CSV table of C-alpha atoms and ligand atoms in Angstrom, one decimal:
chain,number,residue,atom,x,y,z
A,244,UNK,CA,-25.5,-9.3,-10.5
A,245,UNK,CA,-22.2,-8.6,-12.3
A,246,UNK,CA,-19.3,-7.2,-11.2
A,247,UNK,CA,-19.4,-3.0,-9.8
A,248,UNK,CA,-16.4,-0.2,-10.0
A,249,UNK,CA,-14.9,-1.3,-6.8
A,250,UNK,CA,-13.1,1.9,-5.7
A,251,UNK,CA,-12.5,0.5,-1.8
A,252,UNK,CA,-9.8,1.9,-0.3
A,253,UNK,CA,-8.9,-2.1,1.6
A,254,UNK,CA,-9.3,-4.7,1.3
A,255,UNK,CA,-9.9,-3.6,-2.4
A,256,UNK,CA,-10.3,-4.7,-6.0
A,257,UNK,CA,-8.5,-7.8,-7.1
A,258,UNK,CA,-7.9,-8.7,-10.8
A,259,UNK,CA,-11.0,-10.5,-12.1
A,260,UNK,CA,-8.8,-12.3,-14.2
A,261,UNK,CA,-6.9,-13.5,-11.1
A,262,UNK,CA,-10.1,-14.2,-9.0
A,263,UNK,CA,-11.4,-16.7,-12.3
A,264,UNK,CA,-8.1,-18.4,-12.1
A,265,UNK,CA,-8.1,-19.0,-8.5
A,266,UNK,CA,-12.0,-19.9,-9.2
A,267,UNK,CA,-11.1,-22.5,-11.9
A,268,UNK,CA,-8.7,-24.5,-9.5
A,269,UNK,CA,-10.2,-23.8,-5.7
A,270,UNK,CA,-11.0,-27.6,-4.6
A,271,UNK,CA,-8.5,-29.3,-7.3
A,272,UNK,CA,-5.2,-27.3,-7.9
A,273,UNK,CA,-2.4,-28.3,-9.9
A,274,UNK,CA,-3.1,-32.0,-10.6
A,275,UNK,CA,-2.6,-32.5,-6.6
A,276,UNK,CA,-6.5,-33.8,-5.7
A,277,UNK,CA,-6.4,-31.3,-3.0
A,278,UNK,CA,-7.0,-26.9,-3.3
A,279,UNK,CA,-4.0,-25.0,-2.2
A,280,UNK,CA,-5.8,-24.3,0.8
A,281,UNK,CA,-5.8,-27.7,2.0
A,282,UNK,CA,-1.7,-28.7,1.9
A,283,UNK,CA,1.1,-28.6,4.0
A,284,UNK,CA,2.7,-25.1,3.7
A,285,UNK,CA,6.1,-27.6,3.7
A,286,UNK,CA,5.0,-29.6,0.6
A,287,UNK,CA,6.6,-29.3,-2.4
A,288,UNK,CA,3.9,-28.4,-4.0
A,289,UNK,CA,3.5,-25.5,-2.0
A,290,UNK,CA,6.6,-24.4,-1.5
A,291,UNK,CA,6.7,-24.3,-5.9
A,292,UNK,CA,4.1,-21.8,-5.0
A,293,UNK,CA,5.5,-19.5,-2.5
A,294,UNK,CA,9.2,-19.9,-4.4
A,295,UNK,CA,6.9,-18.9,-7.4
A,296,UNK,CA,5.9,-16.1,-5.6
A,297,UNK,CA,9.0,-14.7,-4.7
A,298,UNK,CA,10.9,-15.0,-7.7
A,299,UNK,CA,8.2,-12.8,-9.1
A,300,UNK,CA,7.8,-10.2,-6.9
A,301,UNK,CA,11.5,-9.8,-6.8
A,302,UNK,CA,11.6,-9.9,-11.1
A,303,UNK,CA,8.9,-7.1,-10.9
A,304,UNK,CA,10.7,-4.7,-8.3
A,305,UNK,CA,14.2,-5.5,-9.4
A,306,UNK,CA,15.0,-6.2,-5.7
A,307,UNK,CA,18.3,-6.9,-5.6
A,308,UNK,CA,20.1,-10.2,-3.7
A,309,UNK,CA,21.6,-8.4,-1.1
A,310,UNK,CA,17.7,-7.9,0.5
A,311,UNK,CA,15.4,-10.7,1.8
A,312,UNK,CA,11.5,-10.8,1.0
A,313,UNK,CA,9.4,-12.1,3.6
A,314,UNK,CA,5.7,-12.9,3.7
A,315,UNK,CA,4.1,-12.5,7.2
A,316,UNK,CA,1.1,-11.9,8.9
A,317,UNK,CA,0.2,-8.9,11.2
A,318,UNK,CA,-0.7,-6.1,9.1
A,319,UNK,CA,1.1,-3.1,8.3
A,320,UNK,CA,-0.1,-2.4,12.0
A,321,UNK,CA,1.8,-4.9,13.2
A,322,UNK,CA,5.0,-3.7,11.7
A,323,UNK,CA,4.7,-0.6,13.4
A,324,UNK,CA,5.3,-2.2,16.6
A,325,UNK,CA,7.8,-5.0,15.3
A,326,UNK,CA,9.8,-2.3,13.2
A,327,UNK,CA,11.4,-0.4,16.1
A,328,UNK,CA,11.5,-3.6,18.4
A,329,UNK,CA,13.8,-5.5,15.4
A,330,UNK,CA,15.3,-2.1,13.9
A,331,UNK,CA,16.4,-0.3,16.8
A,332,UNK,CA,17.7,-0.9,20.6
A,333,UNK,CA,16.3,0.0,23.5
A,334,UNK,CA,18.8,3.3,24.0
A,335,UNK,CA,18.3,4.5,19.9
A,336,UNK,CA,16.6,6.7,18.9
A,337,UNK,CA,14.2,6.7,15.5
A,338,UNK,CA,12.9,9.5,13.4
A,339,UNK,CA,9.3,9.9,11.9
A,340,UNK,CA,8.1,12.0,9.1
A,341,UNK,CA,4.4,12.5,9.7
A,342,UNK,CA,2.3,13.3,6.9
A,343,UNK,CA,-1.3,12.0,7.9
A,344,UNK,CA,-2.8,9.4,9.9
A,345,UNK,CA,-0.6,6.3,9.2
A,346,UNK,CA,1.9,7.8,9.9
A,347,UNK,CA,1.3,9.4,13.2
A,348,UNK,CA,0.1,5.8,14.2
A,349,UNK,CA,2.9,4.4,13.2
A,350,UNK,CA,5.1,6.8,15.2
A,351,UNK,CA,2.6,6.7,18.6
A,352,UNK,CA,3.4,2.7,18.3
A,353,UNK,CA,7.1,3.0,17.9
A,354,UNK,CA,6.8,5.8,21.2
A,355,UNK,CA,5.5,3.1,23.4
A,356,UNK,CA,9.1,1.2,23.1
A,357,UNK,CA,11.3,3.7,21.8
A,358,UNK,CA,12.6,7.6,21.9
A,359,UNK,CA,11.0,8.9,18.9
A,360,UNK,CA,12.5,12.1,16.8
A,361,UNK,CA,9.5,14.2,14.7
A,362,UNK,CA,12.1,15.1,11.8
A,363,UNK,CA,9.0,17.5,10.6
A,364,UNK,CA,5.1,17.4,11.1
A,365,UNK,CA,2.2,18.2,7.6
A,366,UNK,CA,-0.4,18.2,10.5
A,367,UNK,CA,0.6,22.3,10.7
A,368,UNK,CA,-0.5,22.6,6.9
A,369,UNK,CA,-3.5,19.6,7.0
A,370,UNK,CA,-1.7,17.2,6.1
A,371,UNK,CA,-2.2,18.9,2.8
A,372,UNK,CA,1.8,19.4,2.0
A,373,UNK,CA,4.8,18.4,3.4
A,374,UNK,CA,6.9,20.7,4.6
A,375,UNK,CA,10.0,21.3,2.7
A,376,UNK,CA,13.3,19.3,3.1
A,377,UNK,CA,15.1,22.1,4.1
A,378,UNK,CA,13.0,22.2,7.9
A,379,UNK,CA,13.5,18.6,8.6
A,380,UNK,CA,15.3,18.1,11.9
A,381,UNK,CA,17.2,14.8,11.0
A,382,UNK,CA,18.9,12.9,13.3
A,383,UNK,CA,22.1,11.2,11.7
A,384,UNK,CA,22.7,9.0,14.6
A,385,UNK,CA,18.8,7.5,13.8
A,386,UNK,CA,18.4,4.0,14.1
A,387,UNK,CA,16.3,4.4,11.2
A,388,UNK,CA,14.3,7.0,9.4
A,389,UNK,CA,10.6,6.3,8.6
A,390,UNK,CA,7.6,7.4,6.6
A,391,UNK,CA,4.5,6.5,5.1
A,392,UNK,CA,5.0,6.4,1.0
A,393,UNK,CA,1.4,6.6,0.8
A,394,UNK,CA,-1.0,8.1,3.0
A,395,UNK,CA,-4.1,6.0,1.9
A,396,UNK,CA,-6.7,8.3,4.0
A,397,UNK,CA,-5.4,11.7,3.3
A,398,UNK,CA,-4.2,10.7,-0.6
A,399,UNK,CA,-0.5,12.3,0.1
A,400,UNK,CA,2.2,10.4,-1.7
A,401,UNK,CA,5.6,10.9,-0.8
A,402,UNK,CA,6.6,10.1,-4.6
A,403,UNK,CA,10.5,9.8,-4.3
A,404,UNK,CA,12.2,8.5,-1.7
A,405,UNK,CA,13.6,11.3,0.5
A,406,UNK,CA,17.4,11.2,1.1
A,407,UNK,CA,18.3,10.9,4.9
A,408,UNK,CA,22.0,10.2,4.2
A,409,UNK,CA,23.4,6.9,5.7
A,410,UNK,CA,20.3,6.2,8.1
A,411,UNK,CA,18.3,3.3,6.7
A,412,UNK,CA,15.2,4.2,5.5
A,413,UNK,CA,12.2,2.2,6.6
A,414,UNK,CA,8.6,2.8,4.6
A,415,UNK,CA,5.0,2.0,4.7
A,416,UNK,CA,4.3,1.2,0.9
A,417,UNK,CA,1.1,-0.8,2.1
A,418,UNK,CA,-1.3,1.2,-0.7
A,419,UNK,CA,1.7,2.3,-3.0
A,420,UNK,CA,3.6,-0.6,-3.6
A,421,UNK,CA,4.1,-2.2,-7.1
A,422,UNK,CA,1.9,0.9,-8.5
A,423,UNK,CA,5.2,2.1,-10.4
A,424,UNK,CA,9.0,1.1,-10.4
A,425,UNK,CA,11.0,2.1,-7.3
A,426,UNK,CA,14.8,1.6,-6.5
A,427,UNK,CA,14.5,-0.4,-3.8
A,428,UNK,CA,18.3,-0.1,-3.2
A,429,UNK,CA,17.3,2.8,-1.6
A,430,UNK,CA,15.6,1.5,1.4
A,431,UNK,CA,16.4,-0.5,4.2
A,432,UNK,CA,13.0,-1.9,4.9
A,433,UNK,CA,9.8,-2.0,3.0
A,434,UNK,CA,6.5,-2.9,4.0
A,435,UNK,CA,2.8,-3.8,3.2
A,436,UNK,CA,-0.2,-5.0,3.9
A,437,UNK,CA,-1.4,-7.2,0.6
A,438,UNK,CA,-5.1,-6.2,0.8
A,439,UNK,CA,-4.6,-2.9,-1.5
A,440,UNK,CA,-2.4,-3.6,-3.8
A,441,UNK,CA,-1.5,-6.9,-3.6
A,442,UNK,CA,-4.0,-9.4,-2.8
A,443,UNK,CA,-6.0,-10.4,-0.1
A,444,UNK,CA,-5.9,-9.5,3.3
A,445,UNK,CA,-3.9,-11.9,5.9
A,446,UNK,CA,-0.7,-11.6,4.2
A,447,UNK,CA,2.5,-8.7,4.8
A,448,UNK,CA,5.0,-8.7,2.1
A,449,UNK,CA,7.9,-7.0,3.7
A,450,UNK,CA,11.5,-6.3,1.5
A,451,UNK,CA,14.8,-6.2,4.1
A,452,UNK,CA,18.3,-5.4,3.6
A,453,UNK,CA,20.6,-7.9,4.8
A,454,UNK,CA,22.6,-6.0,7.2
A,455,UNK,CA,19.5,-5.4,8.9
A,456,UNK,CA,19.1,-8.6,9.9
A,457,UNK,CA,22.4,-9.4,11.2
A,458,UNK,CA,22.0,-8.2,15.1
A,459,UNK,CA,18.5,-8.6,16.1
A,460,UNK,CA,17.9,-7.5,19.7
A,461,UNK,CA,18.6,-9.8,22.3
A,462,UNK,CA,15.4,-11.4,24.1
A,463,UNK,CA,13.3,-10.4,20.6
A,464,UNK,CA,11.0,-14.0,20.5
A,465,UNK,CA,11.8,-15.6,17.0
A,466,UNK,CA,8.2,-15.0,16.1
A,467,UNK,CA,8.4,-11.3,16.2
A,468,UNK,CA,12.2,-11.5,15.0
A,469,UNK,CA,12.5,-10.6,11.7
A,470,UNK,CA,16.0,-12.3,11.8
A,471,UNK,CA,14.3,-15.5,12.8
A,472,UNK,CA,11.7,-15.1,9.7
A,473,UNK,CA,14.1,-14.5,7.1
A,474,UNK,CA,16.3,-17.4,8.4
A,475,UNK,CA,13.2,-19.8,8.4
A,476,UNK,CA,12.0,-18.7,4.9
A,477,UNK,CA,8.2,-17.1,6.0
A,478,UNK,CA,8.2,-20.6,7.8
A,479,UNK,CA,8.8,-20.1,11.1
A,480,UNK,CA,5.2,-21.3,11.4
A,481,UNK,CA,2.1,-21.5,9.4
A,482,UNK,CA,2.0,-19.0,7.0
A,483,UNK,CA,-1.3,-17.3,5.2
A,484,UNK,CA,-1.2,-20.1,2.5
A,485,UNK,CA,-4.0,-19.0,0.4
A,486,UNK,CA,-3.1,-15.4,0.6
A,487,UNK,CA,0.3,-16.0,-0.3
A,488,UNK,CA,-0.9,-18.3,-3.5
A,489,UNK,CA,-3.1,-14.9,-4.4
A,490,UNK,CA,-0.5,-12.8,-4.2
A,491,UNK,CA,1.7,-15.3,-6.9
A,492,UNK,CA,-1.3,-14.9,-9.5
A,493,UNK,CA,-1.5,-11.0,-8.6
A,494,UNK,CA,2.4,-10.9,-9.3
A,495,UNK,CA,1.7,-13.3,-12.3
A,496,UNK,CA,-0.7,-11.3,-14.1
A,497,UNK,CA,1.2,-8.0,-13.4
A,498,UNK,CA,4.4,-9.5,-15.2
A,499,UNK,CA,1.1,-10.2,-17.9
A,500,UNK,CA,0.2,-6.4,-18.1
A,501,UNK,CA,4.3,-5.6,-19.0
A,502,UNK,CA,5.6,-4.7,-15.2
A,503,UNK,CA,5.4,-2.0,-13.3
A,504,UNK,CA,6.7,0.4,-16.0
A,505,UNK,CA,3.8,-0.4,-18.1
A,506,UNK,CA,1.0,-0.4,-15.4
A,507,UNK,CA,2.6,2.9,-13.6
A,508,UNK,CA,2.0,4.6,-16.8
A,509,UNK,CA,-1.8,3.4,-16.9
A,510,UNK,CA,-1.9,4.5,-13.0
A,511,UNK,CA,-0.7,8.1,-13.6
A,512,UNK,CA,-2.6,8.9,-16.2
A,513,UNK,CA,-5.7,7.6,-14.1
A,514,UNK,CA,-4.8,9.5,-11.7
A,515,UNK,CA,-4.1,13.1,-13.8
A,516,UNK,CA,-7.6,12.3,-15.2
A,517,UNK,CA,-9.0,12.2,-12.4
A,518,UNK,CA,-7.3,15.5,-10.6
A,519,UNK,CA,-7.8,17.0,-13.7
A,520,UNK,CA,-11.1,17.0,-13.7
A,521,UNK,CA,-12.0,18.2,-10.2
A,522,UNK,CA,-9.3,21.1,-10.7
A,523,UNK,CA,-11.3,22.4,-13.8
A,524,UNK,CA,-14.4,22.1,-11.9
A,525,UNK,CA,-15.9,24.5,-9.5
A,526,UNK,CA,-18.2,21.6,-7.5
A,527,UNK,CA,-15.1,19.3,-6.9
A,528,UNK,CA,-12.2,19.9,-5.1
A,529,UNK,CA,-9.7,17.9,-3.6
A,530,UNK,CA,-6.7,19.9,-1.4
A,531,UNK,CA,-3.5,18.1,-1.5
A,532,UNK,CA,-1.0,20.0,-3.1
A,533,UNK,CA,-0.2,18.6,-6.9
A,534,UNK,CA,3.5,17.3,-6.2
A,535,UNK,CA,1.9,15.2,-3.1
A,536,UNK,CA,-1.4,13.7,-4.9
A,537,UNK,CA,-1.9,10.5,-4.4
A,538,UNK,CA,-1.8,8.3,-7.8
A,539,UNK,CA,-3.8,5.6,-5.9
A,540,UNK,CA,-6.1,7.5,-3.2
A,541,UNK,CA,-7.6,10.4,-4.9
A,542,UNK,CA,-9.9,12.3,-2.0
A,543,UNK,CA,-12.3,14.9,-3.0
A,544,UNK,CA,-15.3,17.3,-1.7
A,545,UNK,CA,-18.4,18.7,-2.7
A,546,UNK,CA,-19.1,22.2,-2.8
A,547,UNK,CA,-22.5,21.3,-0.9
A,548,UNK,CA,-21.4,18.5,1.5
A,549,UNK,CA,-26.0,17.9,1.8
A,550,UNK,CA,-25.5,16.4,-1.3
A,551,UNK,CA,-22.7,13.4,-0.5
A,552,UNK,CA,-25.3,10.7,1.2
A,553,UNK,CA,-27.2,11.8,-2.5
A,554,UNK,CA,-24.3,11.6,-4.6
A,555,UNK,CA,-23.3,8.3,-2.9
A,556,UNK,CA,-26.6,6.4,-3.6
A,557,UNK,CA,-26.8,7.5,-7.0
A,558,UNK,CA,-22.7,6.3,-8.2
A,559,UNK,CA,-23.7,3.2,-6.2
A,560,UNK,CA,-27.3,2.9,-8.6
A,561,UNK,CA,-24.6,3.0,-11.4
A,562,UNK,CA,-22.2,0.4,-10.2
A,563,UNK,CA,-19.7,2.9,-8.7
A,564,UNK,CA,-18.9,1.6,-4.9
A,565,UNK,CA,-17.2,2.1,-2.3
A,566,UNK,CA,-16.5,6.0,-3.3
A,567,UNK,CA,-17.3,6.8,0.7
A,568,UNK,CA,-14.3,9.1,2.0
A,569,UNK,CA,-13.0,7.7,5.4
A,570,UNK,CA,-14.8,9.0,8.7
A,571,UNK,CA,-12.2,10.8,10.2
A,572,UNK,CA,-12.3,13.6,6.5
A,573,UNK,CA,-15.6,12.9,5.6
A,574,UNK,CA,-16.3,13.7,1.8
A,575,UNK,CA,-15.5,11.4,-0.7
A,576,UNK,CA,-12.4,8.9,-2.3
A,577,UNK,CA,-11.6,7.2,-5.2
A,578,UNK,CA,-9.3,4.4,-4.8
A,579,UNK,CA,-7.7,3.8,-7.7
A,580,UNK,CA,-5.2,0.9,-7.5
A,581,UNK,CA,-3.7,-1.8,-9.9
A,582,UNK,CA,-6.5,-3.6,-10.1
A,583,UNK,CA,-9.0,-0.6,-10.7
A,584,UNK,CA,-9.7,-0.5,-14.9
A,585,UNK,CA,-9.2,2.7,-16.3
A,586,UNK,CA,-12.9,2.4,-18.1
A,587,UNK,CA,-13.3,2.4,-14.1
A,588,UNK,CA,-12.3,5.8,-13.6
A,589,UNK,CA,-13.7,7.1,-17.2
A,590,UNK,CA,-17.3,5.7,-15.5
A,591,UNK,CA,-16.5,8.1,-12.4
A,592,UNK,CA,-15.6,11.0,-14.8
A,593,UNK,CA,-19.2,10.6,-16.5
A,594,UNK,CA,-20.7,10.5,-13.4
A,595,UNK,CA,-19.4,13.1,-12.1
A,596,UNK,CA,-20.0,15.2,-14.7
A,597,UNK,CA,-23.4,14.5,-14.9
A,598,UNK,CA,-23.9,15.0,-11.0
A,599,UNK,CA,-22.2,18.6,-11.0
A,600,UNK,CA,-24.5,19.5,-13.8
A,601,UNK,CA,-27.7,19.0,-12.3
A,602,UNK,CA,-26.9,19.8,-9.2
A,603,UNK,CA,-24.0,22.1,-9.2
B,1435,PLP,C1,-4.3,0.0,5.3
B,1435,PLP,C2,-3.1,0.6,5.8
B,1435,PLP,C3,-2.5,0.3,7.0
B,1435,PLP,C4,-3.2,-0.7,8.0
B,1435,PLP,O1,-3.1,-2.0,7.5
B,1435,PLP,P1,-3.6,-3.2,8.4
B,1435,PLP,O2,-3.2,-4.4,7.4
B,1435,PLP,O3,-5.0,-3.1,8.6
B,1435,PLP,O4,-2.7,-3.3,9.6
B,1435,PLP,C5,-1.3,0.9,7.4
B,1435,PLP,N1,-0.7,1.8,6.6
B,1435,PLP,C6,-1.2,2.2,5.4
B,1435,PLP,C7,-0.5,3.2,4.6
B,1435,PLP,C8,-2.4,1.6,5.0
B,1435,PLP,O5,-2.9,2.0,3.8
């Protein structure tokens, strides 16, 4: 058996080169006698890691000093509890963009502890679109302003920050982030689960401005304090060791393809392949509207939805996995991430092709 087109949507394709390397040193890393797995998370040795980490992440995102990087545990999910619980008091009020799924869970979470503003809904055009910036109801006296960068289920990207003036602005980059640069200056608070884009699952990467650290809520316990994270390094208590190590050699081998310029260009023109060639056809179609497609979530339909369980079996007879759309839209997605090989995509295309011809 050797290794399929793994277009999973997450956890999802990791660097083979990055999987060998972790391979080559599992039980004996480093010289130490010992796999990474197996030491103190306050050795030296790991902490060369995890510093290792860090300092890359921040060299590939340009994230200036003025914001702290933490690596947690939780899941984006998690975060959508722990953002409004860290970001804004009890009396504040918070405003949500919603352009799909993630985001409305994100904003039913924050509603549980918190009075939350809908600056503007996409469910009233499918989530297809976003409606334009003109509409949005913001709220200037916000505690924060968030929305999802990426909606990895629908395949809407958000793909410039929106301006909301002097509220921070809080995202959920969990199947965008480090597909292209970004000016992280912009933001107040990033987030992301590593299991798309990053690394394995087990692992949040989240990038904070300073000043939002400076007056966490009282009675907040340290280990949902953000504060308390950043003050104790991701070391508050044991962190995901292993996952942490994966996302070094993810951020390692990323600075090895020429950063994020250099990949971003490979991921657009993966994704504008792609689009392209369900626009041209008349079998294929996919209905997000082209300023919102997804670079790394690229849905699509058949014109004859009998023919998806078909369709399915024969991409997976050709190594193609994974292509399953998610329950809740049915049809089909491509997930097309970092890690994804562009002779990935061109293996789709062929297959596509070939399906819509015989059965289109
Ligand atoms: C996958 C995903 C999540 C959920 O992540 P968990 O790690 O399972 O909590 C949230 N938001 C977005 C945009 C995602 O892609």
């Amino acid at each position: 058996m050797s290794r399929v087109f793994n277009f999973s949507a997450g956890p999802a394709a990791i660097p083979l080169e990055v999987l060998e390397e972790a391979r080559a040193s599992l039980s004996e890393w480093s010289g130490t006698g010992m796999s990474v797995m197996e030491m103190s998370h306050r050795s030296e040795a790991f902490r060369a890691v995890a510093e290792a980490a860090e300092s890359d992440l921040r060299e590939l995102m340009s994230i200036p000093d003025s914001y702290a990087v933490l690596f947690l545990q939780g899941g984006a999910t998690q975060q959508f509890a722990l953002v409004p619980m860290n970001l804004a008091d009890a009396d504040q009020s918070v405003d949500y963009l919603i352009t799909g799924s993630w985001s409305t869970k994100a904003q039913k979470t924050a509603a549980v502890m918190r009075s939350v503003h809908i600056v503007a809904d996409a469910g009233d055009l499918s989530y297809s679109d976003v409606p334009a910036r003109a509409s949005w109801e913001c709220n200037p006296q916000a505690a924060y302003f968030h929305y999802t960068a990426n909606e990895t289920i629908g395949g809407l990207e958000v793909h410039e920050p929106p301006d909301v003036g002097a509220v921070p602005l809080v995202t959920d980059m969990s199947s965008t982030i480090l597909s292209r640069p970004i000016d992280v200056s912009r933001f107040g608070l990033i987030y992301a689960g590593a299991q798309k884009n990053i690394g394995p699952a087990g692992l949040t990467v989240m990038i904070v401005h300073q000043d939002l650290l400076q007056e966490p809520p009282p009675q907040l316990p340290p280990i949902l304090s953000y504060a308390a994270h950043a003050e104790a390094g991701s070391m508050l208590n044991t962190p995901p060791t292993f996952a942490w190590y994966m996302a070094g050699l993810v951020f390692a081998w990323l600075k090895r393809q020429g950063g994020l310029k250099a990949i971003g260009e490979v991921n657009e023109r993966k994704a504008q392949k792609l689009y392209a060639a369900i626009d041209e056809s008349d079998f294929y179609s996919n209905p997000v509207a082209r300023l919102y497609r997804s670079w790394m979530n690229v849905p699509f339909t058949l014109a004859r939805p009998e023919l998806d369980g078909e369709f399915l079996v024969q991409a997976e007879e050709q190594g193609l996995t994974h292509l399953k759309g998610h329950r809740s839209v049915g049809g089909m997605r491509a997930s097309i991430y970092n890690a994804v090989p562009e002779a990935a995509v061109d293996a789709l295309l062929a297959f596509m092709a070939e399906f819509e011809r015989r059965h289109g």
